[in-house]
């Protein structure tokens, strides 16, 4: 596994909408995320402790035990009104997830204390707004949020065991919450209908990748411990916004 780390191609927040339209993806630096949300980094960092108590993902069909997670669903209205919906299963068609598609996956719900945080609510509202800007009109968004920890306790962890994929939504947001004691975890973004692609490694907590899911395919490479027998992890938040209801409805 290569240990070379290419820096992300950061986009200034003011150019976010233009980058999504031109390239189909954009990356905000941690400071860019703070400016975009209008909050200090300390408020975002206060959320990280919630990643230390994620239950195991019991649905991994590759037999791995390297992923823990929580899940929650919301709606964001055209006027940015945010509402959490009753807990529901996560479902994807096999066309978008050949490994786990077609399964009703009931993950542990996110903690009430997490989704009650004003900074969390602000993030969900901003993701809804940028989704509307990307699609050219304000509208209602059906939002799914996933807290992930991928660890190397078994020697290797796979952030995207399904491989390079799309999610069947409008917008995908991938936030690096933190990483410790690992190598790998490179992000790769490819045109869905072209040859162009980019690879980089998100290393700074609260780096944010935004993807137009109709235009690009994405994946993250496996992670390994920096030292033989060592234990490391990579924490992310993945949020999807879809205009046509939750998948599986």
PDB file of C-alpha atoms in Angstrom:
ATOM      1  CA  UNK A   1       0.000   0.000   0.000  1.00  0.00           C
ATOM      2  CA  UNK A   2       1.374   3.390  -0.959  1.00  0.00           C
ATOM      3  CA  UNK A   3       1.998   5.805   1.900  1.00  0.00           C
ATOM      4  CA  UNK A   4       2.264   8.888  -0.322  1.00  0.00           C
ATOM      5  CA  UNK A   5      -0.354  11.473   0.626  1.00  0.00           C
ATOM      6  CA  UNK A   6      -1.461  14.009  -1.943  1.00  0.00           C
ATOM      7  CA  UNK A   7      -2.950  17.185  -0.456  1.00  0.00           C
ATOM      8  CA  UNK A   8      -6.636  17.865  -1.128  1.00  0.00           C
ATOM      9  CA  UNK A   9      -7.438  20.538  -3.752  1.00  0.00           C
ATOM     10  CA  UNK A  10      -9.112  22.980  -1.385  1.00  0.00           C
ATOM     11  CA  UNK A  11     -11.792  25.320  -2.713  1.00  0.00           C
ATOM     12  CA  UNK A  12     -12.573  28.702  -1.083  1.00  0.00           C
ATOM     13  CA  UNK A  13     -16.121  28.653   0.353  1.00  0.00           C
ATOM     14  CA  UNK A  14     -17.163  31.508  -1.939  1.00  0.00           C
ATOM     15  CA  UNK A  15     -16.318  29.331  -4.951  1.00  0.00           C
ATOM     16  CA  UNK A  16     -18.033  26.183  -3.686  1.00  0.00           C
ATOM     17  CA  UNK A  17     -21.103  26.297  -5.937  1.00  0.00           C
ATOM     18  CA  UNK A  18     -18.989  27.040  -9.016  1.00  0.00           C
ATOM     19  CA  UNK A  19     -16.617  24.152  -8.282  1.00  0.00           C
ATOM     20  CA  UNK A  20     -19.500  21.713  -7.920  1.00  0.00           C
ATOM     21  CA  UNK A  21     -20.969  22.874 -11.220  1.00  0.00           C
ATOM     22  CA  UNK A  22     -17.630  22.743 -13.067  1.00  0.00           C
ATOM     23  CA  UNK A  23     -16.010  19.634 -11.619  1.00  0.00           C
ATOM     24  CA  UNK A  24     -18.782  17.717  -9.862  1.00  0.00           C
ATOM     25  CA  UNK A  25     -16.963  17.878  -6.523  1.00  0.00           C
ATOM     26  CA  UNK A  26     -15.284  20.324  -4.158  1.00  0.00           C
ATOM     27  CA  UNK A  27     -13.190  20.106  -0.989  1.00  0.00           C
ATOM     28  CA  UNK A  28     -13.313  22.604   1.856  1.00  0.00           C
ATOM     29  CA  UNK A  29     -10.471  22.952   4.345  1.00  0.00           C
ATOM     30  CA  UNK A  30     -11.319  22.891   8.065  1.00  0.00           C
ATOM     31  CA  UNK A  31     -11.115  26.686   8.156  1.00  0.00           C
ATOM     32  CA  UNK A  32     -13.215  26.813   5.005  1.00  0.00           C
ATOM     33  CA  UNK A  33     -15.848  24.671   6.710  1.00  0.00           C
ATOM     34  CA  UNK A  34     -15.868  27.010   9.703  1.00  0.00           C
ATOM     35  CA  UNK A  35     -16.265  30.041   7.448  1.00  0.00           C
ATOM     36  CA  UNK A  36     -18.999  28.288   5.446  1.00  0.00           C
ATOM     37  CA  UNK A  37     -20.932  27.395   8.594  1.00  0.00           C
ATOM     38  CA  UNK A  38     -20.108  30.580  10.490  1.00  0.00           C
ATOM     39  CA  UNK A  39     -18.930  28.684  13.577  1.00  0.00           C
ATOM     40  CA  UNK A  40     -15.588  28.249  15.372  1.00  0.00           C
ATOM     41  CA  UNK A  41     -13.697  24.989  14.939  1.00  0.00           C
ATOM     42  CA  UNK A  42     -14.059  24.232  18.664  1.00  0.00           C
ATOM     43  CA  UNK A  43     -17.821  23.727  18.212  1.00  0.00           C
ATOM     44  CA  UNK A  44     -17.211  21.132  15.515  1.00  0.00           C
ATOM     45  CA  UNK A  45     -14.462  19.402  17.477  1.00  0.00           C
ATOM     46  CA  UNK A  46     -16.853  19.044  20.431  1.00  0.00           C
ATOM     47  CA  UNK A  47     -18.828  16.521  18.368  1.00  0.00           C
ATOM     48  CA  UNK A  48     -15.902  14.126  17.948  1.00  0.00           C
ATOM     49  CA  UNK A  49     -16.320  12.387  21.316  1.00  0.00           C
ATOM     50  CA  UNK A  50     -19.536  10.825  19.999  1.00  0.00           C
ATOM     51  CA  UNK A  51     -17.449   8.663  17.633  1.00  0.00           C
ATOM     52  CA  UNK A  52     -15.891   6.854  20.607  1.00  0.00           C
ATOM     53  CA  UNK A  53     -19.087   4.894  21.332  1.00  0.00           C
ATOM     54  CA  UNK A  54     -20.381   3.609  17.993  1.00  0.00           C
ATOM     55  CA  UNK A  55     -21.943   0.097  17.936  1.00  0.00           C
ATOM     56  CA  UNK A  56     -20.628  -2.542  15.496  1.00  0.00           C
ATOM     57  CA  UNK A  57     -21.934  -2.706  11.948  1.00  0.00           C
ATOM     58  CA  UNK A  58     -23.539  -6.164  11.909  1.00  0.00           C
ATOM     59  CA  UNK A  59     -24.208  -6.197   8.167  1.00  0.00           C
ATOM     60  CA  UNK A  60     -20.725  -6.406   6.623  1.00  0.00           C
ATOM     61  CA  UNK A  61     -20.936  -9.167   4.025  1.00  0.00           C
ATOM     62  CA  UNK A  62     -17.150  -9.461   3.658  1.00  0.00           C
ATOM     63  CA  UNK A  63     -17.027 -10.914   7.184  1.00  0.00           C
ATOM     64  CA  UNK A  64     -15.101  -7.947   8.580  1.00  0.00           C
ATOM     65  CA  UNK A  65     -15.417  -6.484  12.059  1.00  0.00           C
ATOM     66  CA  UNK A  66     -13.656  -3.226  11.290  1.00  0.00           C
ATOM     67  CA  UNK A  67     -16.656  -0.845  11.082  1.00  0.00           C
ATOM     68  CA  UNK A  68     -18.826   0.746  13.762  1.00  0.00           C
ATOM     69  CA  UNK A  69     -21.569   3.257  12.984  1.00  0.00           C
ATOM     70  CA  UNK A  70     -24.731   5.166  13.847  1.00  0.00           C
ATOM     71  CA  UNK A  71     -27.417   6.499  11.511  1.00  0.00           C
ATOM     72  CA  UNK A  72     -30.115   9.194  11.496  1.00  0.00           C
ATOM     73  CA  UNK A  73     -32.498  10.719   8.940  1.00  0.00           C
ATOM     74  CA  UNK A  74     -33.798  14.249   8.482  1.00  0.00           C
ATOM     75  CA  UNK A  75     -35.667  16.523   6.128  1.00  0.00           C
ATOM     76  CA  UNK A  76     -34.446  19.990   5.200  1.00  0.00           C
ATOM     77  CA  UNK A  77     -37.123  22.216   3.701  1.00  0.00           C
ATOM     78  CA  UNK A  78     -36.561  24.862   1.035  1.00  0.00           C
ATOM     79  CA  UNK A  79     -36.617  27.501   3.798  1.00  0.00           C
ATOM     80  CA  UNK A  80     -33.912  25.532   5.712  1.00  0.00           C
ATOM     81  CA  UNK A  81     -36.316  24.169   8.351  1.00  0.00           C
ATOM     82  CA  UNK A  82     -34.702  21.002   9.718  1.00  0.00           C
ATOM     83  CA  UNK A  83     -36.644  18.065  11.177  1.00  0.00           C
ATOM     84  CA  UNK A  84     -35.482  14.645  12.304  1.00  0.00           C
ATOM     85  CA  UNK A  85     -37.725  11.817  11.070  1.00  0.00           C
ATOM     86  CA  UNK A  86     -38.499   8.569  12.947  1.00  0.00           C
ATOM     87  CA  UNK A  87     -35.646   6.094  12.919  1.00  0.00           C
ATOM     88  CA  UNK A  88     -35.667   3.964   9.794  1.00  0.00           C
ATOM     89  CA  UNK A  89     -33.626   1.358   7.972  1.00  0.00           C
ATOM     90  CA  UNK A  90     -30.899   2.340   5.542  1.00  0.00           C
ATOM     91  CA  UNK A  91     -31.563   0.846   2.106  1.00  0.00           C
ATOM     92  CA  UNK A  92     -29.775   1.069  -1.250  1.00  0.00           C
ATOM     93  CA  UNK A  93     -30.507  -0.670  -4.554  1.00  0.00           C
ATOM     94  CA  UNK A  94     -27.995  -3.220  -5.809  1.00  0.00           C
ATOM     95  CA  UNK A  95     -27.352  -0.948  -8.785  1.00  0.00           C
ATOM     96  CA  UNK A  96     -25.547   1.433  -6.435  1.00  0.00           C
ATOM     97  CA  UNK A  97     -24.209  -0.960  -3.817  1.00  0.00           C
ATOM     98  CA  UNK A  98     -23.508  -4.410  -5.224  1.00  0.00           C
ATOM     99  CA  UNK A  99     -22.229  -5.670  -1.840  1.00  0.00           C
ATOM    100  CA  UNK A 100     -24.940  -4.466   0.525  1.00  0.00           C
ATOM    101  CA  UNK A 101     -27.724  -3.304  -1.788  1.00  0.00           C
ATOM    102  CA  UNK A 102     -31.239  -4.664  -1.379  1.00  0.00           C
ATOM    103  CA  UNK A 103     -30.852  -5.086   2.393  1.00  0.00           C
ATOM    104  CA  UNK A 104     -32.894  -3.366   5.103  1.00  0.00           C
ATOM    105  CA  UNK A 105     -30.055  -2.351   7.400  1.00  0.00           C
ATOM    106  CA  UNK A 106     -31.166  -1.163  10.829  1.00  0.00           C
ATOM    107  CA  UNK A 107     -28.200   0.664  12.345  1.00  0.00           C
ATOM    108  CA  UNK A 108     -28.112   2.095  15.846  1.00  0.00           C
ATOM    109  CA  UNK A 109     -29.629   5.594  15.960  1.00  0.00           C
ATOM    110  CA  UNK A 110     -27.500   8.648  16.464  1.00  0.00           C
ATOM    111  CA  UNK A 111     -27.537  10.044  19.985  1.00  0.00           C
ATOM    112  CA  UNK A 112     -30.136  12.681  20.796  1.00  0.00           C
ATOM    113  CA  UNK A 113     -27.399  14.858  22.274  1.00  0.00           C
ATOM    114  CA  UNK A 114     -25.554  14.842  18.951  1.00  0.00           C
ATOM    115  CA  UNK A 115     -28.420  15.918  16.719  1.00  0.00           C
ATOM    116  CA  UNK A 116     -29.514  18.543  19.263  1.00  0.00           C
ATOM    117  CA  UNK A 117     -26.239  20.437  18.915  1.00  0.00           C
ATOM    118  CA  UNK A 118     -26.747  23.778  17.103  1.00  0.00           C
ATOM    119  CA  UNK A 119     -23.591  23.178  15.060  1.00  0.00           C
ATOM    120  CA  UNK A 120     -24.980  19.822  13.885  1.00  0.00           C
ATOM    121  CA  UNK A 121     -28.227  21.452  12.836  1.00  0.00           C
ATOM    122  CA  UNK A 122     -26.366  24.219  11.063  1.00  0.00           C
ATOM    123  CA  UNK A 123     -24.354  21.653   9.091  1.00  0.00           C
ATOM    124  CA  UNK A 124     -27.492  19.808   7.963  1.00  0.00           C
ATOM    125  CA  UNK A 125     -29.133  23.071   6.885  1.00  0.00           C
ATOM    126  CA  UNK A 126     -26.090  24.177   4.915  1.00  0.00           C
ATOM    127  CA  UNK A 127     -25.882  20.824   3.135  1.00  0.00           C
ATOM    128  CA  UNK A 128     -29.515  21.213   2.132  1.00  0.00           C
ATOM    129  CA  UNK A 129     -28.853  24.715   0.876  1.00  0.00           C
ATOM    130  CA  UNK A 130     -25.826  23.732  -1.204  1.00  0.00           C
ATOM    131  CA  UNK A 131     -27.829  20.840  -2.648  1.00  0.00           C
ATOM    132  CA  UNK A 132     -30.499  23.310  -3.793  1.00  0.00           C
ATOM    133  CA  UNK A 133     -27.855  25.605  -5.250  1.00  0.00           C
ATOM    134  CA  UNK A 134     -26.285  22.682  -7.101  1.00  0.00           C
ATOM    135  CA  UNK A 135     -29.648  21.670  -8.583  1.00  0.00           C
ATOM    136  CA  UNK A 136     -30.640  25.260  -9.374  1.00  0.00           C
ATOM    137  CA  UNK A 137     -33.740  25.681  -7.207  1.00  0.00           C
ATOM    138  CA  UNK A 138     -34.744  25.572  -3.516  1.00  0.00           C
ATOM    139  CA  UNK A 139     -36.461  22.307  -2.636  1.00  0.00           C
ATOM    140  CA  UNK A 140     -37.064  19.761   0.091  1.00  0.00           C
ATOM    141  CA  UNK A 141     -34.194  17.382   0.853  1.00  0.00           C
ATOM    142  CA  UNK A 142     -34.264  13.922   2.390  1.00  0.00           C
ATOM    143  CA  UNK A 143     -31.055  13.597   4.370  1.00  0.00           C
ATOM    144  CA  UNK A 144     -29.313  10.525   5.779  1.00  0.00           C
ATOM    145  CA  UNK A 145     -26.359  10.898   8.140  1.00  0.00           C
ATOM    146  CA  UNK A 146     -23.893   8.137   9.036  1.00  0.00           C
ATOM    147  CA  UNK A 147     -21.207   8.232  11.718  1.00  0.00           C
ATOM    148  CA  UNK A 148     -18.418   5.776  10.860  1.00  0.00           C
ATOM    149  CA  UNK A 149     -15.314   4.508  12.604  1.00  0.00           C
ATOM    150  CA  UNK A 150     -13.078   2.182  10.564  1.00  0.00           C
ATOM    151  CA  UNK A 151     -10.379   0.509  12.657  1.00  0.00           C
ATOM    152  CA  UNK A 152      -7.337  -1.657  12.013  1.00  0.00           C
ATOM    153  CA  UNK A 153      -7.772  -4.083  14.924  1.00  0.00           C
ATOM    154  CA  UNK A 154      -7.927  -6.937  12.426  1.00  0.00           C
ATOM    155  CA  UNK A 155      -4.966  -5.640  10.435  1.00  0.00           C
ATOM    156  CA  UNK A 156      -6.898  -3.787   7.731  1.00  0.00           C
ATOM    157  CA  UNK A 157     -10.028  -1.662   7.567  1.00  0.00           C
ATOM    158  CA  UNK A 158     -12.103  -0.844   4.492  1.00  0.00           C
ATOM    159  CA  UNK A 159     -13.888   2.532   4.404  1.00  0.00           C
ATOM    160  CA  UNK A 160     -15.710   1.558   1.192  1.00  0.00           C
ATOM    161  CA  UNK A 161     -15.888  -2.249   1.000  1.00  0.00           C
ATOM    162  CA  UNK A 162     -18.298  -1.923  -1.941  1.00  0.00           C
ATOM    163  CA  UNK A 163     -15.524  -0.292  -4.015  1.00  0.00           C
ATOM    164  CA  UNK A 164     -15.818   2.766  -6.222  1.00  0.00           C
ATOM    165  CA  UNK A 165     -19.483   3.710  -6.331  1.00  0.00           C
ATOM    166  CA  UNK A 166     -22.274   6.212  -6.518  1.00  0.00           C
ATOM    167  CA  UNK A 167     -24.992   6.359  -3.854  1.00  0.00           C
ATOM    168  CA  UNK A 168     -28.139   7.077  -5.869  1.00  0.00           C
ATOM    169  CA  UNK A 169     -28.653  10.512  -4.313  1.00  0.00           C
ATOM    170  CA  UNK A 170     -28.067  14.137  -5.324  1.00  0.00           C
ATOM    171  CA  UNK A 171     -25.300  15.262  -2.968  1.00  0.00           C
ATOM    172  CA  UNK A 172     -22.803  13.231  -0.939  1.00  0.00           C
ATOM    173  CA  UNK A 173     -20.803  14.905   1.816  1.00  0.00           C
ATOM    174  CA  UNK A 174     -17.824  13.141   3.399  1.00  0.00           C
ATOM    175  CA  UNK A 175     -16.299  14.790   6.465  1.00  0.00           C
ATOM    176  CA  UNK A 176     -13.061  13.577   7.991  1.00  0.00           C
ATOM    177  CA  UNK A 177     -13.618  13.729  11.745  1.00  0.00           C
ATOM    178  CA  UNK A 178     -10.183  12.383  12.632  1.00  0.00           C
ATOM    179  CA  UNK A 179      -7.595   9.666  11.981  1.00  0.00           C
ATOM    180  CA  UNK A 180      -4.955   8.107  14.239  1.00  0.00           C
ATOM    181  CA  UNK A 181      -2.163   5.587  13.796  1.00  0.00           C
ATOM    182  CA  UNK A 182      -2.951   4.644  10.204  1.00  0.00           C
ATOM    183  CA  UNK A 183      -1.709   4.795   6.648  1.00  0.00           C
ATOM    184  CA  UNK A 184      -3.901   4.651   3.574  1.00  0.00           C
ATOM    185  CA  UNK A 185      -7.427   6.007   3.457  1.00  0.00           C
ATOM    186  CA  UNK A 186      -6.833   7.833   0.193  1.00  0.00           C
ATOM    187  CA  UNK A 187      -9.878   9.478  -1.365  1.00  0.00           C
ATOM    188  CA  UNK A 188     -10.450   8.891  -5.080  1.00  0.00           C
ATOM    189  CA  UNK A 189     -12.979  10.741  -7.224  1.00  0.00           C
ATOM    190  CA  UNK A 190     -13.673   9.850 -10.861  1.00  0.00           C
ATOM    191  CA  UNK A 191     -15.953  11.214 -13.546  1.00  0.00           C
ATOM    192  CA  UNK A 192     -18.929   8.877 -13.950  1.00  0.00           C
ATOM    193  CA  UNK A 193     -18.914   9.389 -17.718  1.00  0.00           C
ATOM    194  CA  UNK A 194     -15.339  10.348 -18.475  1.00  0.00           C
ATOM    195  CA  UNK A 195     -11.681   9.700 -17.843  1.00  0.00           C
ATOM    196  CA  UNK A 196     -10.782  12.444 -15.411  1.00  0.00           C
ATOM    197  CA  UNK A 197     -10.063  11.556 -11.795  1.00  0.00           C
ATOM    198  CA  UNK A 198      -8.281  12.864  -8.731  1.00  0.00           C
ATOM    199  CA  UNK A 199      -6.727  11.297  -5.663  1.00  0.00           C
ATOM    200  CA  UNK A 200      -5.840  12.906  -2.359  1.00  0.00           C
ATOM    201  CA  UNK A 201      -5.745  12.114   1.344  1.00  0.00           C
ATOM    202  CA  UNK A 202      -7.811  13.992   3.887  1.00  0.00           C
ATOM    203  CA  UNK A 203      -5.674  14.304   7.011  1.00  0.00           C
ATOM    204  CA  UNK A 204      -6.991  17.384   8.829  1.00  0.00           C
ATOM    205  CA  UNK A 205     -10.105  16.934  10.989  1.00  0.00           C
ATOM    206  CA  UNK A 206     -13.195  18.624   9.520  1.00  0.00           C
ATOM    207  CA  UNK A 207     -11.985  18.547   5.951  1.00  0.00           C
ATOM    208  CA  UNK A 208     -15.179  18.291   3.868  1.00  0.00           C
ATOM    209  CA  UNK A 209     -15.619  16.629   0.456  1.00  0.00           C
ATOM    210  CA  UNK A 210     -18.809  17.429  -1.471  1.00  0.00           C
ATOM    211  CA  UNK A 211     -19.828  15.299  -4.454  1.00  0.00           C
ATOM    212  CA  UNK A 212     -22.469  15.651  -7.154  1.00  0.00           C
ATOM    213  CA  UNK A 213     -23.492  11.996  -7.089  1.00  0.00           C
ATOM    214  CA  UNK A 214     -24.939  12.114 -10.610  1.00  0.00           C
ATOM    215  CA  UNK A 215     -21.584  13.111 -12.081  1.00  0.00           C
ATOM    216  CA  UNK A 216     -18.836  11.415 -10.075  1.00  0.00           C
ATOM    217  CA  UNK A 217     -17.887   8.071  -8.546  1.00  0.00           C
ATOM    218  CA  UNK A 218     -15.945   7.923  -5.291  1.00  0.00           C
ATOM    219  CA  UNK A 219     -14.100   5.544  -2.998  1.00  0.00           C
ATOM    220  CA  UNK A 220     -11.625   5.486  -0.101  1.00  0.00           C
ATOM    221  CA  UNK A 221      -8.747   3.031  -0.077  1.00  0.00           C
ATOM    222  CA  UNK A 222      -8.193   0.561   2.812  1.00  0.00           C
ATOM    223  CA  UNK A 223      -6.334   1.603   5.945  1.00  0.00           C
ATOM    224  CA  UNK A 224      -3.559  -0.244   7.792  1.00  0.00           C
ATOM    225  CA  UNK A 225      -1.812   0.471  11.110  1.00  0.00           C
ATOM    226  CA  UNK A 226       1.344   2.543  10.946  1.00  0.00           C
ATOM    227  CA  UNK A 227       3.148  -0.040  13.061  1.00  0.00           C
ATOM    228  CA  UNK A 228       2.869  -3.842  12.885  1.00  0.00           C
ATOM    229  CA  UNK A 229       0.324  -4.937  15.455  1.00  0.00           C
ATOM    230  CA  UNK A 230      -0.683  -1.357  16.112  1.00  0.00           C
ATOM    231  CA  UNK A 231      -4.256  -0.190  16.376  1.00  0.00           C
ATOM    232  CA  UNK A 232      -5.524   2.800  14.449  1.00  0.00           C
ATOM    233  CA  UNK A 233      -8.792   4.275  13.227  1.00  0.00           C
ATOM    234  CA  UNK A 234     -10.392   6.688  10.785  1.00  0.00           C
ATOM    235  CA  UNK A 235     -13.572   8.557  11.752  1.00  0.00           C
ATOM    236  CA  UNK A 236     -15.871  10.086   9.158  1.00  0.00           C
ATOM    237  CA  UNK A 237     -19.328  11.562   8.826  1.00  0.00           C
ATOM    238  CA  UNK A 238     -21.128  10.766   5.579  1.00  0.00           C
ATOM    239  CA  UNK A 239     -24.279  12.710   4.729  1.00  0.00           C
ATOM    240  CA  UNK A 240     -26.444  12.226   1.638  1.00  0.00           C
ATOM    241  CA  UNK A 241     -29.143  14.565   0.307  1.00  0.00           C
ATOM    242  CA  UNK A 242     -31.812  13.272  -2.056  1.00  0.00           C
ATOM    243  CA  UNK A 243     -34.746  15.186  -3.552  1.00  0.00           C
ATOM    244  CA  UNK A 244     -37.007  12.234  -4.388  1.00  0.00           C
ATOM    245  CA  UNK A 245     -37.580  10.818  -0.925  1.00  0.00           C
ATOM    246  CA  UNK A 246     -35.568   8.330   1.086  1.00  0.00           C
ATOM    247  CA  UNK A 247     -34.361   5.320  -0.862  1.00  0.00           C
ATOM    248  CA  UNK A 248     -36.542   2.334  -0.087  1.00  0.00           C
ATOM    249  CA  UNK A 249     -39.771   4.296   0.336  1.00  0.00           C
TER     250      UNK A 249
END
